[in-house]
Coordinates of C-alpha atoms in Angstrom, one line a residue:
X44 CA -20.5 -0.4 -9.8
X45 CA -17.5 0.7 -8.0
X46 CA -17.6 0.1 -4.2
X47 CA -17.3 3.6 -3.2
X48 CA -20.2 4.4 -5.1
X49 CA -22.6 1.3 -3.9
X50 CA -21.8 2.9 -0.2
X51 CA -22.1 6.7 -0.7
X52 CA -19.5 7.2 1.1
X53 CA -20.0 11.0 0.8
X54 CA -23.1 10.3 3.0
X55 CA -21.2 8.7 5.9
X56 CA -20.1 10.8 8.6
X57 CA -16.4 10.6 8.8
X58 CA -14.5 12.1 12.1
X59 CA -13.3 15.5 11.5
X60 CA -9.8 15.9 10.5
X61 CA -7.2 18.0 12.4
X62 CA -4.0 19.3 11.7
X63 CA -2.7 16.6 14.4
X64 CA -1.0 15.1 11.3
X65 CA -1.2 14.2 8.0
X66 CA -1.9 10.7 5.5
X67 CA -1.0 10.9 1.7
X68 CA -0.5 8.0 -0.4
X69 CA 2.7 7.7 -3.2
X70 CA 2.7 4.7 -5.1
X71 CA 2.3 1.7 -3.0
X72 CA 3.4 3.5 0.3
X73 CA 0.9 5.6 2.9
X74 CA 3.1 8.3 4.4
X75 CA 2.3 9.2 7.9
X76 CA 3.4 12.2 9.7
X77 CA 2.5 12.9 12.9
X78 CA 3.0 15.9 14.7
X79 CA 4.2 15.1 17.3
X80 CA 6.4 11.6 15.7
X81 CA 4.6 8.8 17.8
X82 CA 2.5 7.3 14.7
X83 CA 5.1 8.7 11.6
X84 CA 6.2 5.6 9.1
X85 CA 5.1 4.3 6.0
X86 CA 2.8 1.6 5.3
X87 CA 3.7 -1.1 2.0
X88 CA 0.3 -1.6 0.9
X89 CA 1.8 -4.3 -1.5
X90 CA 2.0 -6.3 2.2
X91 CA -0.6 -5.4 3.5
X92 CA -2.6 -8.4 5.7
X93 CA -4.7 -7.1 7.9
X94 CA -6.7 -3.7 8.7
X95 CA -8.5 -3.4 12.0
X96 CA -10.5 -0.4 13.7
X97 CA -9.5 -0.4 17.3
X98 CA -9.4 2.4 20.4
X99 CA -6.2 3.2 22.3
X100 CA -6.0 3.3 26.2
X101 CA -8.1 6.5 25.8
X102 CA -10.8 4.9 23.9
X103 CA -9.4 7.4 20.5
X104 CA -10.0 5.4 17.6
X105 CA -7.5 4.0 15.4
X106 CA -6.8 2.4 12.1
X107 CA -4.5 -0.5 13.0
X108 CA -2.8 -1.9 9.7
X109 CA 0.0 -4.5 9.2
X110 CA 2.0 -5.4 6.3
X111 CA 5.6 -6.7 7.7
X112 CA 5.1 -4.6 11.4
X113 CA 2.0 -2.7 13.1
X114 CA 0.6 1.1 12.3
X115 CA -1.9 2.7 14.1
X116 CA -3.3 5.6 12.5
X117 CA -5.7 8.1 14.2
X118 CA -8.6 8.9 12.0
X119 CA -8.4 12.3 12.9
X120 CA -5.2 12.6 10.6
X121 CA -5.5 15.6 8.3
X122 CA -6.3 13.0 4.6
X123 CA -7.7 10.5 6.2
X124 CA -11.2 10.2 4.8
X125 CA -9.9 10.2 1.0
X126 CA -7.1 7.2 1.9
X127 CA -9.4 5.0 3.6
X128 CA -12.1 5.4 0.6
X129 CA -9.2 4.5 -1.8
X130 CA -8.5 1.6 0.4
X131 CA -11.9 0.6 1.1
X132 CA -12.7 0.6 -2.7
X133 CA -9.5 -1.5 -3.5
X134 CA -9.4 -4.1 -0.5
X135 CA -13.5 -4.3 0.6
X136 CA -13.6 -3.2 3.7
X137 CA -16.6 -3.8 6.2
X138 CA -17.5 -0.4 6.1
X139 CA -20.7 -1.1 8.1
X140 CA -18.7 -1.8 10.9
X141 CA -16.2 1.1 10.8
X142 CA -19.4 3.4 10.9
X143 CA -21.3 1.5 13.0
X144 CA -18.4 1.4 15.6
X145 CA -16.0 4.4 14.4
X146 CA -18.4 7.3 17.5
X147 CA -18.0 4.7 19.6
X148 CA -16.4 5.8 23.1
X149 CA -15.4 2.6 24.8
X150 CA -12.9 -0.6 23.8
X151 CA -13.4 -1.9 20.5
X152 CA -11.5 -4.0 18.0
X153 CA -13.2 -4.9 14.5
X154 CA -12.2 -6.6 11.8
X155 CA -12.1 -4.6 8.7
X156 CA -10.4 -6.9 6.0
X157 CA -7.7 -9.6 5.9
X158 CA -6.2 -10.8 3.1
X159 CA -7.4 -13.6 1.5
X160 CA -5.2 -17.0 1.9
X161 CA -3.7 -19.3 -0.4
X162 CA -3.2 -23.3 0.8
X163 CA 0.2 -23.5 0.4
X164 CA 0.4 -26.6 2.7
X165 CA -0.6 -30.4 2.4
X166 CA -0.9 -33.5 4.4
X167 CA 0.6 -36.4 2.5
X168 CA -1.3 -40.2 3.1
X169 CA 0.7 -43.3 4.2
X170 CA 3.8 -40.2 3.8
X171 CA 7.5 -41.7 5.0
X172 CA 8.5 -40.9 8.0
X173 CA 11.9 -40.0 7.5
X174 CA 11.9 -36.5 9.4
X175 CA 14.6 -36.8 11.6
X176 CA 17.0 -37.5 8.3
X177 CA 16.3 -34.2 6.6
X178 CA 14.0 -33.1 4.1
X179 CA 13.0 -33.5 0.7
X180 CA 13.1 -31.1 -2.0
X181 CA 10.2 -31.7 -4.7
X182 CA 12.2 -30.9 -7.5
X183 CA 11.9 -32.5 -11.0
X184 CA 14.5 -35.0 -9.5
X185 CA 13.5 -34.9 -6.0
X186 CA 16.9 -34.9 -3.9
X187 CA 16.8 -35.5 0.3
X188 CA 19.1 -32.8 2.2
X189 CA 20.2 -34.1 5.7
X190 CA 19.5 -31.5 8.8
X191 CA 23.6 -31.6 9.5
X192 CA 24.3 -29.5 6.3
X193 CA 25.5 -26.4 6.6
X194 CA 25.0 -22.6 5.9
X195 CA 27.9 -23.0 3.4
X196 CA 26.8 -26.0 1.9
X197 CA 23.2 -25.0 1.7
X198 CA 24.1 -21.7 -0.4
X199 CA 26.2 -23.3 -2.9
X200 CA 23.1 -25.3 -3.6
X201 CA 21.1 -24.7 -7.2
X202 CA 18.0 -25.0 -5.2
X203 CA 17.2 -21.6 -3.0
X204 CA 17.1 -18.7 -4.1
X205 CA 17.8 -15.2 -1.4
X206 CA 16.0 -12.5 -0.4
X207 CA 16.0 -9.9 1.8
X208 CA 13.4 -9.3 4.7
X209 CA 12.2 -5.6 5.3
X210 CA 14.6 -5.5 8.4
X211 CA 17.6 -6.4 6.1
X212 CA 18.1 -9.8 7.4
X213 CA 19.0 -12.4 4.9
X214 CA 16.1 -15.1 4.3
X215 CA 17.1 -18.6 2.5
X216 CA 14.2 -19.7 0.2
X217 CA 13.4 -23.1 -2.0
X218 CA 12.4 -23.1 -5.5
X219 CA 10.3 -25.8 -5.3
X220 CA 8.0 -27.5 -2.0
X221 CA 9.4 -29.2 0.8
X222 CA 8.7 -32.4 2.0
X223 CA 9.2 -33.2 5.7
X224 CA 8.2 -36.5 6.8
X225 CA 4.4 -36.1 5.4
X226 CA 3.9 -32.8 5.4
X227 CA 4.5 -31.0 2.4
X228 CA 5.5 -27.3 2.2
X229 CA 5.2 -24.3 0.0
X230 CA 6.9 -21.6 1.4
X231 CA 9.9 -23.2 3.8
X232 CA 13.2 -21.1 4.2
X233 CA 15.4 -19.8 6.8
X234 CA 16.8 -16.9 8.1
X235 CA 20.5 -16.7 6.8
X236 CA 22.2 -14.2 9.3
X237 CA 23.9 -17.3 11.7
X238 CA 26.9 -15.4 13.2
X239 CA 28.9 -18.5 11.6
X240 CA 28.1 -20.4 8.4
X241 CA 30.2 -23.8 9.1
X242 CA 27.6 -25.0 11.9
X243 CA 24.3 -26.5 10.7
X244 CA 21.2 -24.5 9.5
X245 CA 19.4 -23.7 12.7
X246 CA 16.4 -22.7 12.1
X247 CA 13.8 -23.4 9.3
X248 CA 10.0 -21.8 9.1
X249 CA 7.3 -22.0 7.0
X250 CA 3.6 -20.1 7.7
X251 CA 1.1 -22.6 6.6
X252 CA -2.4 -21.5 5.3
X253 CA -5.9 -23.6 4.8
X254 CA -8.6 -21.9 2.6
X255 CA -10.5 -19.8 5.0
X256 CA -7.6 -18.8 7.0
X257 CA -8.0 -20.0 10.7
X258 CA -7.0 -22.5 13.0
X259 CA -7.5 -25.3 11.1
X260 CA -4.2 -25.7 9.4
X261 CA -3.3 -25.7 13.3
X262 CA -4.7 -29.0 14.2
X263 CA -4.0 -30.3 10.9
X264 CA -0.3 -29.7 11.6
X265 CA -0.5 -30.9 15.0
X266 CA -2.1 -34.6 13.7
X267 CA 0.7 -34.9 11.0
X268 CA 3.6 -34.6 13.8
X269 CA 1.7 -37.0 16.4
X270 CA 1.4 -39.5 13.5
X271 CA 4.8 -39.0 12.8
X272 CA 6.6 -39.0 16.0
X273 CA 4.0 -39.8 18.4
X274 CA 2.5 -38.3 21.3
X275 CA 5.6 -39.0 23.6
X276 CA 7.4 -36.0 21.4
X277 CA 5.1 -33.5 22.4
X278 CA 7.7 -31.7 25.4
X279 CA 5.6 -28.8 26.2
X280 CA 2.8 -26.2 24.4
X281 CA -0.7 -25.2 25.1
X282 CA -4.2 -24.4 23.2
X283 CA -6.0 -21.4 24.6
X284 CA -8.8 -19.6 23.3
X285 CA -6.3 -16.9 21.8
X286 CA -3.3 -18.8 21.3
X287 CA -2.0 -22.6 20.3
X288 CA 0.9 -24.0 20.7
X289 CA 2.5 -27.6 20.3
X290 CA 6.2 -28.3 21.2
X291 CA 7.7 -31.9 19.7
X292 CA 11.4 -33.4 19.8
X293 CA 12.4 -36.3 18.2
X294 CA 16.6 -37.2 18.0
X295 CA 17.5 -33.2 18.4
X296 CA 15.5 -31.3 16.1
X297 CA 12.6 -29.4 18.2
X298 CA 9.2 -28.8 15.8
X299 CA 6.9 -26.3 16.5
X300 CA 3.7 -25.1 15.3
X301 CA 1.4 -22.0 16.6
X302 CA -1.4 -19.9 15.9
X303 CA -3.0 -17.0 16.8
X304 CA -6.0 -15.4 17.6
X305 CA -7.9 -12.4 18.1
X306 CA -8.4 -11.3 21.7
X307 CA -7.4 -8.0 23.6
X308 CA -3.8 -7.9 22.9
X309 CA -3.4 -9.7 19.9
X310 CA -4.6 -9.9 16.2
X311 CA -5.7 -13.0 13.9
X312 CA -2.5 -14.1 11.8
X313 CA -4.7 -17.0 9.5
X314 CA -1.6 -18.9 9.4
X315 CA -0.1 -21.6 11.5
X316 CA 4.2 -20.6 11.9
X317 CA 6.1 -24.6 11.5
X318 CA 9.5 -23.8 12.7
X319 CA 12.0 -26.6 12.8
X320 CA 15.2 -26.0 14.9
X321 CA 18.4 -27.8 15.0
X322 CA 19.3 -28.1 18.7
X323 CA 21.8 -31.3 17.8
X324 CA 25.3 -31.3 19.3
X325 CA 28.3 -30.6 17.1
X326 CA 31.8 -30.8 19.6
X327 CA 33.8 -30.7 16.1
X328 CA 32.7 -26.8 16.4
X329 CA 34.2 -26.2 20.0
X330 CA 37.6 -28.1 19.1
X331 CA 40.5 -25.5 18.8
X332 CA 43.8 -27.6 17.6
X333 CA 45.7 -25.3 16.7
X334 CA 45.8 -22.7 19.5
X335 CA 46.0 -25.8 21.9
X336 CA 48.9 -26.9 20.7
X337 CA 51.1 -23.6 20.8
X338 CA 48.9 -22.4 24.3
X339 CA 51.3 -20.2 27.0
X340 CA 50.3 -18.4 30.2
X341 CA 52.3 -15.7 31.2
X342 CA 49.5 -14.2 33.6
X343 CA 46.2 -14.9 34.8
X344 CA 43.1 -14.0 37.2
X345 CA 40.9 -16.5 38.6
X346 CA 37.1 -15.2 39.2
X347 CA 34.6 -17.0 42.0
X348 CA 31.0 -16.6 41.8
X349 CA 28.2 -18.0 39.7
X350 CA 29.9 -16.3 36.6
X351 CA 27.7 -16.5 33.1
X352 CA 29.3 -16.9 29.5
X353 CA 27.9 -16.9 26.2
X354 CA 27.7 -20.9 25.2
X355 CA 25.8 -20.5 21.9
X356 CA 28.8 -22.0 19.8
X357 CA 27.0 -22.4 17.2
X358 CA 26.5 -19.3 16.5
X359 CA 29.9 -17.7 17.2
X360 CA 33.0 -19.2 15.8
X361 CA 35.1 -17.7 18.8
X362 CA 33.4 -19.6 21.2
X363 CA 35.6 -22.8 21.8
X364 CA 35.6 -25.9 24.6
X365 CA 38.2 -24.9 27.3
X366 CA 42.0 -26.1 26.5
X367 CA 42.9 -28.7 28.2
X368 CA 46.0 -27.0 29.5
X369 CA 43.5 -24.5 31.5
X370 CA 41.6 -27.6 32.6
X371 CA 45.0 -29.0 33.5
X372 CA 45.8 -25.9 35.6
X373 CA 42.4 -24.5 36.8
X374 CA 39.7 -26.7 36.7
X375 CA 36.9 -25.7 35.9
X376 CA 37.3 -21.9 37.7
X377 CA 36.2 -18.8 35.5
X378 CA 39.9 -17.3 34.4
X379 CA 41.1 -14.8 32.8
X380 CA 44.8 -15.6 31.3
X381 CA 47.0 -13.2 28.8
X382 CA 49.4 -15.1 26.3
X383 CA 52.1 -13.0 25.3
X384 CA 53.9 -15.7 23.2
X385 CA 50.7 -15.8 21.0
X386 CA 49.9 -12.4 21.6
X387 CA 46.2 -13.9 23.0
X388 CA 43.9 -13.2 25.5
X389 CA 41.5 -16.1 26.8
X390 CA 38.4 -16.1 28.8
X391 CA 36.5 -19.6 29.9
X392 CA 34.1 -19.9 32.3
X393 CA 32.7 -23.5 32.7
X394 CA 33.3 -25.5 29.9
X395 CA 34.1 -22.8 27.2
X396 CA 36.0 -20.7 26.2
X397 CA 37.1 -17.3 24.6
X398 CA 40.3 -16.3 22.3
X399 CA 40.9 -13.1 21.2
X400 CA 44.0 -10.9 19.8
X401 CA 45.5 -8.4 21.4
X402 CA 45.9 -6.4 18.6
X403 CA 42.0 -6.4 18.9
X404 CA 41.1 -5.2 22.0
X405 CA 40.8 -1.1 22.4
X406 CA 39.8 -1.3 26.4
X407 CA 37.7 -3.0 28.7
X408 CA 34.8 -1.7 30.7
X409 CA 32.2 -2.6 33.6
X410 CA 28.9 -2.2 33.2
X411 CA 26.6 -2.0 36.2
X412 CA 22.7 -2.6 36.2
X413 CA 21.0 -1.3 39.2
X414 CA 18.1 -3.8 40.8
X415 CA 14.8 -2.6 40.4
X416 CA 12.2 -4.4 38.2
X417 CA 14.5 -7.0 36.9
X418 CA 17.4 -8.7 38.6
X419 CA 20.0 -6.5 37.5
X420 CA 23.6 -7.5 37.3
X421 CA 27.5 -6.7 35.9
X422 CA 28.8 -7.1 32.5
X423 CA 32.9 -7.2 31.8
X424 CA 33.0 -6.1 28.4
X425 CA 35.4 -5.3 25.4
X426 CA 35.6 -3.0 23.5
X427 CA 36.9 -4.4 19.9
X428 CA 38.0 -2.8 16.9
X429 CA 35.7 -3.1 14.0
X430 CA 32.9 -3.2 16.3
X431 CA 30.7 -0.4 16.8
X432 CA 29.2 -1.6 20.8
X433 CA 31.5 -3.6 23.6
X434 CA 31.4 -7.0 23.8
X435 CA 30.0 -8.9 27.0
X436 CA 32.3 -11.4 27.7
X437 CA 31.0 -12.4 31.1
X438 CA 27.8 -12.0 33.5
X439 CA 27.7 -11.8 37.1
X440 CA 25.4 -9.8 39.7
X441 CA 25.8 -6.8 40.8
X442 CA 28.7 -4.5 41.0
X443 CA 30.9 -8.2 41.0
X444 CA 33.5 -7.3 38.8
X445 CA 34.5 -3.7 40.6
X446 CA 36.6 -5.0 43.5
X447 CA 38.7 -6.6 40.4
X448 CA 39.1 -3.6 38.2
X449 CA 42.7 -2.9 39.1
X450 CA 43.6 -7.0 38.6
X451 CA 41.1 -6.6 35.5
X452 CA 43.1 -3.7 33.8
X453 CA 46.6 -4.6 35.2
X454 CA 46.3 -8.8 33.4
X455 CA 44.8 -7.4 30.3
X456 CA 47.4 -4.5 30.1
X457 CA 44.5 -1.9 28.6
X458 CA 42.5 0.6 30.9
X459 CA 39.1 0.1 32.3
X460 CA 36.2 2.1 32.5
X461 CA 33.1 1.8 35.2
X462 CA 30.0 2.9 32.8
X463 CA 27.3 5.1 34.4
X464 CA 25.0 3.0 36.3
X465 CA 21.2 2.8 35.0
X466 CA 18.1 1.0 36.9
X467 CA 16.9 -2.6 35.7
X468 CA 13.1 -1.8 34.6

């Protein structure tokens, strides 16, 4: 007998609805609209995961529901008796729990339904322990792929497939399990939006499930890595009653496992995240030849301070080691220098370095953050072509760079702008 039936759910005693706002359902998708916009979206019930009945900070209750993000739906919504019978009939819901607590006028947060899981990871006996090489891809003829390979090798490779993540980032899968060390994987990918695709991959995941969905795959995870590595990996983590976490390191790939729990902030996932990240040195990425070897400066301004520069190089190709000729010159001062030969203008602050054209650059502004909750502090940026916000080029604190806004605008040959000041909170 159908579900709705067994429960009478015309018996129950649903919240009346207002005109507050409205739930419909089309296809797979709940449409929300709120009146007043705060809980409007749409809900993918082909995600769905989890559905919890929880109070706000006002003790109103609240459907919360997550498929790729959270939505909290008031049950007061105009429609919101006839969705959550369809959904209660499709997915099982406790409804003895949303009834029991539903009138309730202080803090609550049940558990309605999850989803149920799927194992979709194993722990391999007497498995190699060849980890810090690479991993192995379980395909009919199995094939070992180093860590050092790159975005543009990876892609060309007959193995993954692409997709795209319900933010529009780019996510790498495999066709078939990974193996890393002994641990074997059935869902490991990567996100495939590095700003630049001739450094490594830096960042692989995987969510790892056991049968009944809790924190068991957790410390199965865990005793796989020590075996593996040892305990003198472990560099940091914690286990709480809400959260777990174990960081490992082992010749400059960082492994991390975590899971969490239901407590006043956050929600059961029922699945331990295994991120891998490549935090290996490549200098080949910071070497510039060809600019170095043509380099001229016509003009320059040296900066004091504790100045800040992006250093993530492995993420952006214009982020380069400092040329030796500004080492040669300047140390290691922050400088600004303008080359006119090459139509340039460079940027390095300790040991790095930024080129960019002239032809490039539309102005240059100052950005100020007032002090208040946070630190605050000054941003020089450009403003580029092709890009629709400026670029931060250095850090410093506060109001730094407007004693050099002439010296800025006068070495760069563009005008400068001092953005409205806001409040750090």
């Amino acid at each position: 007998m159908l579900k709705f039936l067994k429960n009478f759910f015309n018996q129950k005693n649903f919240p009346p609805e207002t005109e507050a706002g409205t739930i419909s359902l089309e296809g797979e998708l709940i449409i929300v609209y709120d009146t007043e916009s705060i809980r409007t979206g749409e809900i993918d019930l082909s995600k769905l995961s989890r559905v919890y009945l929880v109070t706000d900070g006002e003790k109103t209750p609240l459907l919360y529901l997550f498929d790729f993000t959270e939505h909290y739906i008031p049950i007061n919504f105009k429609g919101f008796q006839a969705i959550y019978e369809y959904l209660s009939n499709r997915f099982e819901f406790d409804d003895a729990a949303f009834f029991k607590y539903v009138d309730h006028a202080y803090s609550i947060k049940k558990k309605l339904w999850t989803a149920k899981h799927t194992v979709n990871y194993e722990i391999l006996e007497n498995g190699p322990k060849d980890q810090s090489f690479g991993y192995e891809i379980q395909s009919p003829e199995k094939e070992i792929l180093h860590w050092d390979l790159t975005y543009d090798q990876l892609e060309q490779h007959p193995a993954i497939v692409f997709e795209k993540s319900p933010f529009g980032q780019k996510i790498q899968k495999f066709k078939y399990p990974i193996r890393i060390g002994s641990i074997l994987l059935s869902d490991f990918g990567s996100y495939f939006d590095n700003g630049r695709t001739d450094a490594p991959v830096l960042h692989f995941y995987a969510a790892c499930s056991n049968e009944e969905g809790n924190d068991r795959s957790y410390f199965e995870l865990k005793a796989a890595l020590l075996h593996m590595m040892g305990k003198s990996a472990i560099t940091g983590g914690y286990e709480r009653k809400d959260q777990k976490s174990c960081i490992l390191q082992s010749q400059g790939m960082i492994y991390t496992i975590s899971y969490t729990s239901t407590n006043d902030w956050t929600y059961e996932t029922g699945y331990t995240i295994f991120s891998v990240q490549n935090n290996r040195d490549y200098p080949q990425l910071l070497l510039n030849e060809s600019y170095e070897s043509v380099i001229q400066i016509d003009a320059s301004l040296v900066l004091s301070g504790s100045m800040e520069m992006n250093a993530e190089y492995k993420r952006s190709a214009r982020i380069k080691k400092r040329p030796d000729e500004i080492l040669k010159q300047f140390g290691t001062k922050t400088v600004i220098w303008r080359d006119d030969l090459n139509k340039m203008i460079g940027f390095a602050c300790g040991n790095f370095s930024q080129l960019f054209s002239q032809s490039e650059l539309l102005s240059v502004s100052i950005q100020n953050i007032i002090p208040a909750k946070g630190g605050g502090g000054s941003y020089l940026e450009l403003n580029l072509k092709n890009r629709d916000y400026p670029y931060a080029v250095f850090t410093e604190q506060y109001k730094y760079f407007d004693p050099f806004s002439s010296s800025i605008s006068e070495l760069l040959q563009l005008e400068i702008d001092i953005k409205p000041e806001y409040h750090d909170c």
